[in-house]
C-alpha positions as a printed Julia matrix, in Angstrom:
241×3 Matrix{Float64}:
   0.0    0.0     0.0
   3.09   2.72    0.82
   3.8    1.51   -2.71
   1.02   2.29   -4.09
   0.42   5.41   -2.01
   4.1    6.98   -3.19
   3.28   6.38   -7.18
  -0.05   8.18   -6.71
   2.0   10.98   -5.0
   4.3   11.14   -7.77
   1.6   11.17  -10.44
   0.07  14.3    -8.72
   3.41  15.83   -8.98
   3.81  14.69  -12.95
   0.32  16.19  -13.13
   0.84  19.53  -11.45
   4.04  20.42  -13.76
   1.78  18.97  -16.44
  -0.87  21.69  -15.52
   2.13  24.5   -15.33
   3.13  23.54  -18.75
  -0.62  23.44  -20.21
  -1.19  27.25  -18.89
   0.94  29.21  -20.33
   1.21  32.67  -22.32
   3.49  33.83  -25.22
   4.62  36.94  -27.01
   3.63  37.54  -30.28
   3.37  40.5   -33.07
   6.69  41.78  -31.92
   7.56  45.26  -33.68
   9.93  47.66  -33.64
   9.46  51.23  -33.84
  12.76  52.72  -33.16
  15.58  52.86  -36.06
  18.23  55.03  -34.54
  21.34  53.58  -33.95
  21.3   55.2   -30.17
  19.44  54.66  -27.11
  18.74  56.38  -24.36
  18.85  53.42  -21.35
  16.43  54.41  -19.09
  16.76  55.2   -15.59
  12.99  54.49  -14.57
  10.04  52.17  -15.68
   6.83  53.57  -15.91
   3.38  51.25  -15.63
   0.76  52.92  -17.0
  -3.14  50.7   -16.16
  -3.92  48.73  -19.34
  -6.83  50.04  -21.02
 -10.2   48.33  -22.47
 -10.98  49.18  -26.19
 -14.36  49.48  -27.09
 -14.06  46.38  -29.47
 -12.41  44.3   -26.75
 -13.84  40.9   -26.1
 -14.96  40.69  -22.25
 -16.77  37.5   -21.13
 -17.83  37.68  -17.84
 -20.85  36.54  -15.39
 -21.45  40.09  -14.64
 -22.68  43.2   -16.25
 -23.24  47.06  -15.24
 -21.65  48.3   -12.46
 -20.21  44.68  -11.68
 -18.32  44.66  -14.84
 -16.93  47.92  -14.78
 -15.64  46.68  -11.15
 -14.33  43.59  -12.4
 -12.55  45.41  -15.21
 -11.0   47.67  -12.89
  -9.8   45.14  -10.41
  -8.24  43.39  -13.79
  -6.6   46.93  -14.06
  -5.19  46.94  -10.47
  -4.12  43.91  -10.62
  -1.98  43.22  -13.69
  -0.51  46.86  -12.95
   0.54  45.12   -9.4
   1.82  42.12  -10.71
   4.06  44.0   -13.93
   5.42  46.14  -10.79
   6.56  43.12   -8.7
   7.71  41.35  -12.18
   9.56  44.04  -13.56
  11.35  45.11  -10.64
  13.52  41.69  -10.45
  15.37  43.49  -13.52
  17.01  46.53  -11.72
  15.56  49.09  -12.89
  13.25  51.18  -10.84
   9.9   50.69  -11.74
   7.09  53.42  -10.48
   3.24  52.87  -11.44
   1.42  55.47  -12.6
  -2.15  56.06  -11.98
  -3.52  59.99  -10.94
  -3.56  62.11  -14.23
  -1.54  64.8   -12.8
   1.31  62.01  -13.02
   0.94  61.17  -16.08
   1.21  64.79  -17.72
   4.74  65.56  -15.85
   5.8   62.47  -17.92
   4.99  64.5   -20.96
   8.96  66.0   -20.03
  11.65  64.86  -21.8
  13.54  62.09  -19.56
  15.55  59.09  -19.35
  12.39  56.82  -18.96
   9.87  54.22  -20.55
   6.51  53.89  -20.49
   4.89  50.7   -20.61
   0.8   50.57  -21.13
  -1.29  48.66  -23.35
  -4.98  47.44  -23.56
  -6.08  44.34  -22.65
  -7.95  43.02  -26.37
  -9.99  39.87  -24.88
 -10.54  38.47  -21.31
 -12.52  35.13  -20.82
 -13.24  34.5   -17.57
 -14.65  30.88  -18.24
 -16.12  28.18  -15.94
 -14.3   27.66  -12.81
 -16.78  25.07  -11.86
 -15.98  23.33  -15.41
 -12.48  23.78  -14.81
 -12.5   22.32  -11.73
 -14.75  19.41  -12.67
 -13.54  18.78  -16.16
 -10.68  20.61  -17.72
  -8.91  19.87  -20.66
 -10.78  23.33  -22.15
 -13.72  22.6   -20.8
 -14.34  25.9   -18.82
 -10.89  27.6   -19.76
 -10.15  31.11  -18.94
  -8.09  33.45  -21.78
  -6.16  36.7   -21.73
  -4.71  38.78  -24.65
  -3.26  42.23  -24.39
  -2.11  44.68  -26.78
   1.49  46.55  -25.21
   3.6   49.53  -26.16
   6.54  51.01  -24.92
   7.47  54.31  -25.64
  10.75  56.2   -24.7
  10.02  59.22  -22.65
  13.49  61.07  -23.67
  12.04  61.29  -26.88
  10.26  64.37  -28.69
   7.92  62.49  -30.57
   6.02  59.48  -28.76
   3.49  58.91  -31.51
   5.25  56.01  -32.27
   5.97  53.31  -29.23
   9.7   52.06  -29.08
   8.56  48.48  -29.28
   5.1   47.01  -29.29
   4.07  43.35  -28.98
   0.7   41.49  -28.22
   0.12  38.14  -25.44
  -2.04  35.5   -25.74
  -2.73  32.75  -22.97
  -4.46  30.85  -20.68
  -5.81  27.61  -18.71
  -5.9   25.98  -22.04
  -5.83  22.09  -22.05
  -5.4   21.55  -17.78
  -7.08  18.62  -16.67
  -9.91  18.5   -13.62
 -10.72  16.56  -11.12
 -12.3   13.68  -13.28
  -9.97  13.54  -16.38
  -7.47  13.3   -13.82
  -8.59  10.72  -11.21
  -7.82   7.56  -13.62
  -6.33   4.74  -11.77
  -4.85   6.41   -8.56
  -5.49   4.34   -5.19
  -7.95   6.04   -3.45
  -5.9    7.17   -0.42
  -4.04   9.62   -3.06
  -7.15  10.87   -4.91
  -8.3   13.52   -1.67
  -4.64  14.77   -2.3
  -5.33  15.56   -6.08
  -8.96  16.75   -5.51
  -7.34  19.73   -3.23
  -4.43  20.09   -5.76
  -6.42  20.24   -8.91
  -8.99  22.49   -7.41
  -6.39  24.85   -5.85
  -4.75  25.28   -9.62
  -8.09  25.82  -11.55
 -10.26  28.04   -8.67
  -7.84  30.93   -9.78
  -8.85  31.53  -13.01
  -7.71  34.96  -14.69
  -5.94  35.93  -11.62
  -3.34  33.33  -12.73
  -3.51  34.73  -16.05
  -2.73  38.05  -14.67
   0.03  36.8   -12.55
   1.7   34.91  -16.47
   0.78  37.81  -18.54
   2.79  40.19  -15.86
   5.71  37.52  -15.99
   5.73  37.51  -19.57
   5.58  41.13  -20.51
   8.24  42.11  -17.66
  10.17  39.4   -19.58
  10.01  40.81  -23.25
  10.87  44.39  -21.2
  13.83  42.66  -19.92
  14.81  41.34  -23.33
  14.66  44.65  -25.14
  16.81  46.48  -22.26
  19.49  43.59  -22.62
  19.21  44.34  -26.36
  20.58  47.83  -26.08
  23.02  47.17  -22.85
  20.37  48.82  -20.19
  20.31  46.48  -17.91
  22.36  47.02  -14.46
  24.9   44.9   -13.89
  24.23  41.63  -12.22
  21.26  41.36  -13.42
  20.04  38.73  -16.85
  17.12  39.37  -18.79
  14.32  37.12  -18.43
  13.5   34.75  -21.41
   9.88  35.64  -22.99
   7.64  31.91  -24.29
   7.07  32.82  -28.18
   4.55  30.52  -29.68
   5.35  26.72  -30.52
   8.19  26.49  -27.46
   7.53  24.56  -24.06
């Protein structure tokens, strides 16, 4: 029975780095808006709240007053998370939200602005996810970014732009992941799988951040910004693990 007990344990571990790899987000559309030779590094990151377009695609239970709220706590918290994600780079990163901030960046300075708009949020089925998986209830989250160099006169035109795409995709539930595990394990996978999918697009939030703050990192290693000691992070594209 320990046997049997320690292989169920270490298919719940297979299966939790199995759901890891399933959700995921990648960069895509990358473009380039800058074709001078020089850069000015900056000395400050500036988060700007992601915007909703009026053609964005936002499925939610919720409408009114409970959308907008939803929408805004989206908002909060990817603008949070690109914060905490960015600032394992080196460069100081400051998030901008009260207007009167945002028009003393209209100044020439050594910074960059990072905003964008978030193009389609799904919040799904958490109950499906839970139950089910595999898509069944899955949860998506695009954006739309731009970066723009604050030193510069003309900001019509972002430095670099790219879009994300991601989300619970194919993770299994509780019953496409039960199979043939002795029943003393299967408690321990009903908590775990339940625990992965009850998040929803908070976790999406939390991979978008990760990814974005990545591709930042990327371009500042690209023109020799970043502070020494410190590597760029390493941006999913679509196609890799």
């Amino acid at each position: 029975m320990k046997a049997i007990h320690a292989v169920g344990l270490f298919l719940i571990g297979v299966l939790l780095l199995g759901f890891e790899g399933c959700a995921s987000v990648s960069v895509r559309s990358e473009r380039s808006g800058q074709t001078r030779a020089r850069y000015h590094c900056p000395t400050v990151l500036y988060v700007k709240d992601f915007g909703f377009p009026v053609q964005a695609a936002i499925r939610a239970d919720r409408s009114g007053q409970a959308l907008a709220a939803f929408e805004q706590g989206l908002q909060n918290r990817l603008r949070t998370q690109l914060v905490r994600a960015l600032g394992r780079y080196g460069v100081p990163v400051v998030p901008v939200t009260d207007p009167g901030e945002l028009s003393k960046l209209r100044r020439r300075q050594p910074g960059w602005l990072i905003t964008g708009q978030f193009t389609r949020v799904n919040q799904g089925s958490r109950a499906l996810r839970i139950a089910l998986g595999l898509g069944a209830g899955g949860t998506k989250m695009e954006t739309v970014v731009r970066v723009y160099d604050l030193s510069e006169r003309q900001r019509e035109k972002p430095l670099f732009s790219f879009s994300t795409s991601g989300g619970s995709n194919a993770e299994p539930g509780i019953i496409t992941s039960v199979g043939p595990l002795a029943p003393t394990t299967v408690p321990a996978l009903v908590v775990a799988v339940a625990s992965k999918a009850g998040h929803g697009v908070t976790e999406d939030e939390k991979r978008t951040a990760r990814v974005i703050s990545a591709k930042v990192s990327e371009e500042l290693s690209a023109r020799g910004c970043l502070p020494p000691g410190h590597k760029p992070g390493r941006a999913k594209r679509p196609g890799e693990l």
